Every structure is written in structure tokens, then in C-alpha cells.
Amino acid sequence: MADQQQQKPAKTKEELEAEQQKAKEQLQAILDQSRPKHLGYGIASGVGNILGAAVGAVGIVVLAPTLGLGVGAKQGGILGGTVGLVGGVVVGAVGGVALAVGGAVQGVTQVIRGAAATPEAIIAPSQGKWWNEVEGKWILTKLDEEYQQMLDVPQDDEDILGDAIKDAEKSTKPPGAVTASKVVDTAYYDALEIAPDAEPSKVKRQYYLLARKYH
């Protein structure tokens, strides 16, 4: 049976290195998002982590015995409930301590990271940088380059739609095309600002032009 199963080819060294690099980038992105701007942010974030973990720990300590008692009593009566209660107390205590310690470690880590980031937070604004909350880092703003890029942006869509407009103006009606006298309701043609006897290619182009113009 095992011989019939199709085995996956082993990954190459390059593929493994690419996966490791991707994992590092994802981890760095997570760390950057939680990176405090300065000591004040670090303290606020650290205290939030500690308080959140403390609340969660209390919840586990309270709920675990209750759940253990209920499940045990349902399955084994009084004896089962007693065992479940004791087990719940143990699980709640262990889980609560683990959660509280984890939150404390995260909180202290955020305070340390905030303290380490404070010097850069003092210098960065004077260098024309601004704090990106999403990426968790200081970004350099080059106003001169951005202004020049804005000047290069065309005022309208003439650079894109120029050829389309010319083709639409030069289009001719093929033999057998719909004539104005055959159209009963011209509402759609009026909305597109074209004649009812316009050829299909002009209808499509006009629809595209108006879509670009109003959207």
C-alpha cells in the first residue's frame, strides 16, 4: 500500500533556504508591528500585556475547577465531580501561572524595547522621518522627490485614452449595422452620449471612456 502512494519529491536546498528566509521575514514583520515607538509606548504596551495576562490567568483559575466539576459530575457522579474539581484546580493553577509569567515576560520585553528605541525617536523627526504605526519603524519622507513625482502625473487621461478617442472618432458604420430608425428606446445610447446607429466597437470604446472619466 505504501509503495502505491505517490511520494513527494524532496525539496532542494534553494527551496529550503527560500522558506527559511520567508519565515524570518514574517517573524520580523510581526516584531516590527509590536515595536514601541519610544519608552512611553513601551511602558504602555508592557503594562497592557501584564494586565491582560493577569486577567486571563484569573479567568483560567476560576473557570477550570468549575468546568472540571461539571464534566466530572456528569460522567461519574459525586466521585467524578470531586476528581474533576481537583483536576480543574491543578490545571487552572498551572495554566494561570504560565499565562501570568508569559505576560510579565512580554511586558518587560516591551519596556526594554521601548527604552532602546527612545534615542532614535528623539533624532528621527529632525531628520525628516515619521513613525509608521503599521510597519513599526521610522520612514524617511523626501518631499522634494514626492513633489517632482506629483508634477510628472498627467492632469487627465489623455496619455492613456488618446488613441482610443482617435479610433472612436475615426470609426465607420459597417454594412447592416443598426440604424436610428430601428431603435425603439435610446436611453442607453443617450447615457453613453452616442448615436443609436453607432457601431459596436464605438459603443464599447465610449463605455470605456466614460467609465474612466466618472470612476
GROMACS .gro file of C-alpha atoms in nm:
model
  215
    1MET     CA    1   0.000   0.000   0.000
    2ALA     CA    2   0.285   0.234   0.089
    3ASP     CA    3   0.454   0.165  -0.245
    4GLN     CA    4   0.138   0.276  -0.424
    5GLN     CA    5   0.131   0.611  -0.252
    6GLN     CA    6   0.294   0.885  -0.451
    7GLN     CA    7   0.592   1.025  -0.265
    8LYS     CA    8   0.656   1.396  -0.270
    9PRO     CA    9   0.993   1.496  -0.418
   10ALA     CA   10   1.248   1.620  -0.166
   11LYS     CA   11   1.287   1.996  -0.154
   12THR     CA   12   1.604   2.141  -0.294
   13LYS     CA   13   1.850   2.341  -0.088
   14GLU     CA   14   1.737   2.661  -0.260
   15GLU     CA   15   1.370   2.591  -0.175
   16LEU     CA   16   1.455   2.525   0.191
   17GLU     CA   17   1.660   2.844   0.212
   18ALA     CA   18   1.376   3.040   0.049
   19GLU     CA   19   1.126   2.904   0.304
   20GLN     CA   20   1.360   2.990   0.591
   21GLN     CA   21   1.407   3.342   0.458
   22LYS     CA   22   1.030   3.385   0.421
   23ALA     CA   23   0.978   3.266   0.780
   24LYS     CA   24   1.239   3.515   0.904
   25GLU     CA   25   1.071   3.798   0.715
   26GLN     CA   26   0.730   3.707   0.858
   27LEU     CA   27   0.872   3.693   1.210
   28GLN     CA   28   1.045   4.028   1.161
   29ALA     CA   29   0.720   4.179   1.033
   30ILE     CA   30   0.540   4.062   1.348
   31LEU     CA   31   0.815   4.205   1.569
   32ASP     CA   32   0.810   4.535   1.379
   33GLN     CA   33   0.434   4.572   1.424
   34SER     CA   34   0.470   4.534   1.802
   35ARG     CA   35   0.782   4.753   1.822
   36PRO     CA   36   0.720   5.050   2.055
   37LYS     CA   37   0.795   5.399   1.927
   38HIS     CA   38   0.975   5.504   2.245
   39LEU     CA   39   0.989   5.433   2.618
   40GLY     CA   40   0.642   5.573   2.681
   41TYR     CA   41   0.490   5.344   2.420
   42GLY     CA   42   0.694   5.054   2.559
   43ILE     CA   43   0.566   5.108   2.913
   44ALA     CA   44   0.206   5.138   2.795
   45SER     CA   45   0.235   4.825   2.583
   46GLY     CA   46   0.417   4.636   2.859
   47VAL     CA   47   0.161   4.723   3.123
   48GLY     CA   48  -0.116   4.623   2.882
   49ASN     CA   49   0.044   4.284   2.827
   50ILE     CA   50   0.090   4.226   3.200
   51LEU     CA   51  -0.267   4.328   3.289
   52GLY     CA   52  -0.413   4.126   3.002
   53ALA     CA   53  -0.222   3.818   3.110
   54ALA     CA   54  -0.326   3.869   3.472
   55VAL     CA   55  -0.693   3.889   3.378
   56GLY     CA   56  -0.659   3.577   3.164
   57ALA     CA   57  -0.481   3.394   3.444
   58VAL     CA   58  -0.760   3.475   3.692
   59GLY     CA   59  -1.014   3.356   3.438
   60ILE     CA   60  -0.838   3.022   3.397
   61VAL     CA   61  -0.801   2.974   3.774
   62VAL     CA   62  -1.174   3.039   3.824
   63LEU     CA   63  -1.317   2.856   3.523
   64ALA     CA   64  -1.101   2.544   3.516
   65PRO     CA   65  -1.229   2.400   3.850
   66THR     CA   66  -1.587   2.482   3.759
   67LEU     CA   67  -1.558   2.309   3.423
   68GLY     CA   68  -1.380   2.012   3.580
   69LEU     CA   69  -1.653   1.976   3.842
   70GLY     CA   70  -1.928   1.990   3.583
   71VAL     CA   71  -1.772   1.741   3.342
   72GLY     CA   72  -1.669   1.503   3.621
   73ALA     CA   73  -2.011   1.507   3.788
   74LYS     CA   74  -2.181   1.440   3.456
   75GLN     CA   75  -1.966   1.136   3.385
   76GLY     CA   76  -1.903   0.995   3.734
   77GLY     CA   77  -2.144   1.146   3.980
   78ILE     CA   78  -2.014   1.277   4.312
   79LEU     CA   79  -1.682   1.093   4.288
   80GLY     CA   80  -1.630   1.207   3.929
   81GLY     CA   81  -1.717   1.562   4.023
   82THR     CA   82  -1.463   1.558   4.307
   83VAL     CA   83  -1.191   1.428   4.079
   84GLY     CA   84  -1.284   1.680   3.812
   85LEU     CA   85  -1.277   1.962   4.065
   86VAL     CA   86  -0.930   1.867   4.189
   87GLY     CA   87  -0.804   1.827   3.834
   88GLY     CA   88  -0.953   2.162   3.738
   89VAL     CA   89  -0.781   2.333   4.030
   90VAL     CA   90  -0.446   2.190   3.924
   91VAL     CA   91  -0.496   2.277   3.557
   92GLY     CA   92  -0.618   2.625   3.644
   93ALA     CA   93  -0.322   2.692   3.875
   94VAL     CA   94  -0.066   2.570   3.624
   95GLY     CA   95  -0.230   2.749   3.332
   96GLY     CA   96  -0.278   3.069   3.528
   97VAL     CA   97   0.084   3.081   3.640
   98ALA     CA   98   0.209   3.008   3.288
   99LEU     CA   99  -0.011   3.279   3.137
  100ALA     CA  100   0.085   3.535   3.403
  101VAL     CA  101   0.457   3.463   3.365
  102GLY     CA  102   0.432   3.482   2.986
  103GLY     CA  103   0.254   3.816   3.007
  104ALA     CA  104   0.510   3.951   3.250
  105VAL     CA  105   0.795   3.848   3.022
  106GLN     CA  106   0.627   4.012   2.722
  107GLY     CA  107   0.560   4.326   2.925
  108VAL     CA  108   0.918   4.362   3.043
  109THR     CA  109   1.040   4.293   2.690
  110GLN     CA  110   0.825   4.576   2.551
  111VAL     CA  111   0.957   4.817   2.812
  112ILE     CA  112   1.316   4.726   2.723
  113ARG     CA  113   1.245   4.761   2.350
  114GLY     CA  114   1.084   5.099   2.415
  115ALA     CA  115   1.386   5.219   2.608
  116ALA     CA  116   1.617   5.103   2.328
  117ALA     CA  117   1.405   5.285   2.068
  118THR     CA  118   1.395   5.616   2.254
  119PRO     CA  119   1.721   5.763   2.114
  120GLU     CA  120   1.605   5.707   1.759
  121ALA     CA  121   1.265   5.858   1.845
  122ILE     CA  122   1.444   6.176   1.954
  123ILE     CA  123   1.667   6.204   1.647
  124ALA     CA  124   1.439   6.075   1.369
  125PRO     CA  125   1.193   6.372   1.348
  126SER     CA  126   1.482   6.615   1.299
  127GLN     CA  127   1.595   6.400   1.003
  128GLY     CA  128   1.259   6.435   0.828
  129LYS     CA  129   1.131   6.094   0.934
  130TRP     CA  130   0.783   5.999   1.055
  131TRP     CA  131   0.665   5.700   1.257
  132ASN     CA  132   0.475   5.435   1.059
  133GLU     CA  133   0.239   5.264   1.303
  134VAL     CA  134   0.163   4.978   1.063
  135GLU     CA  135   0.523   4.882   0.986
  136GLY     CA  136   0.656   4.984   1.327
  137LYS     CA  137   0.951   5.186   1.201
  138TRP     CA  138   1.064   5.536   1.109
  139ILE     CA  139   1.014   5.629   0.743
  140LEU     CA  140   1.214   5.896   0.565
  141THR     CA  141   0.997   6.145   0.378
  142LYS     CA  142   1.161   6.302   0.073
  143LEU     CA  143   0.931   6.595   0.000
  144ASP     CA  144   1.132   6.719  -0.299
  145GLU     CA  145   1.115   6.382  -0.474
  146GLU     CA  146   0.745   6.339  -0.396
  147TYR     CA  147   0.672   6.687  -0.530
  148GLN     CA  148   0.857   6.609  -0.852
  149GLN     CA  149   0.664   6.284  -0.888
  150MET     CA  150   0.338   6.475  -0.850
  151LEU     CA  151   0.444   6.714  -1.125
  152ASP     CA  152   0.502   6.417  -1.357
  153VAL     CA  153   0.146   6.291  -1.308
  154PRO     CA  154  -0.072   6.399  -1.604
  155GLN     CA  155  -0.368   6.624  -1.534
  156ASP     CA  156  -0.604   6.400  -1.731
  157ASP     CA  157  -0.618   6.059  -1.905
  158GLU     CA  158  -0.514   6.193  -2.244
  159ASP     CA  159  -0.191   5.991  -2.234
  160ILE     CA  160  -0.387   5.668  -2.186
  161LEU     CA  161  -0.709   5.737  -2.376
  162GLY     CA  162  -0.568   5.941  -2.662
  163ASP     CA  163  -0.551   5.651  -2.910
  164ALA     CA  164  -0.891   5.518  -2.803
  165ILE     CA  165  -1.052   5.857  -2.859
  166LYS     CA  166  -0.898   5.890  -3.204
  167ASP     CA  167  -1.008   5.540  -3.304
  168ALA     CA  168  -1.360   5.609  -3.183
  169GLU     CA  169  -1.377   5.928  -3.387
  170LYS     CA  170  -1.246   5.755  -3.699
  171SER     CA  171  -1.476   5.452  -3.674
  172THR     CA  172  -1.725   5.398  -3.953
  173LYS     CA  173  -2.054   5.216  -3.960
  174PRO     CA  174  -2.026   4.867  -4.119
  175PRO     CA  175  -2.289   4.732  -4.359
  176GLY     CA  176  -2.601   4.602  -4.186
  177ALA     CA  177  -2.541   4.798  -3.868
  178VAL     CA  178  -2.833   4.910  -3.651
  179THR     CA  179  -2.984   5.237  -3.767
  180ALA     CA  180  -3.150   5.504  -3.556
  181SER     CA  181  -3.491   5.423  -3.705
  182LYS     CA  182  -3.469   5.062  -3.575
  183VAL     CA  183  -3.402   5.162  -3.213
  184VAL     CA  184  -3.718   5.198  -3.003
  185ASP     CA  185  -3.561   5.309  -2.671
  186THR     CA  186  -3.247   5.521  -2.694
  187ALA     CA  187  -3.197   5.565  -2.318
  188TYR     CA  188  -2.875   5.362  -2.307
  189TYR     CA  189  -2.736   5.534  -2.615
  190ASP     CA  190  -2.818   5.872  -2.462
  191ALA     CA  191  -2.639   5.775  -2.140
  192LEU     CA  192  -2.331   5.683  -2.342
  193GLU     CA  193  -2.361   6.007  -2.542
  194ILE     CA  194  -2.355   5.828  -2.878
  195ALA     CA  195  -2.593   5.793  -3.169
  196PRO     CA  196  -2.826   5.488  -3.181
  197ASP     CA  197  -2.667   5.379  -3.510
  198ALA     CA  198  -2.313   5.372  -3.366
  199GLU     CA  199  -2.116   5.061  -3.445
  200PRO     CA  200  -2.045   4.810  -3.165
  201SER     CA  201  -1.677   4.900  -3.144
  202LYS     CA  202  -1.761   5.264  -3.080
  203VAL     CA  203  -2.016   5.164  -2.813
  204LYS     CA  204  -1.750   4.963  -2.629
  205ARG     CA  205  -1.493   5.240  -2.654
  206GLN     CA  206  -1.736   5.507  -2.540
  207TYR     CA  207  -1.835   5.294  -2.242
  208TYR     CA  208  -1.467   5.259  -2.152
  209LEU     CA  209  -1.405   5.634  -2.189
  210LEU     CA  210  -1.699   5.732  -1.969
  211ALA     CA  211  -1.607   5.471  -1.710
  212ARG     CA  212  -1.257   5.618  -1.684
  213LYS     CA  213  -1.396   5.969  -1.674
  214TYR     CA  214  -1.651   5.921  -1.395
  215HIS     CA  215  -1.484   5.649  -1.189
   0.00000   0.00000   0.00000
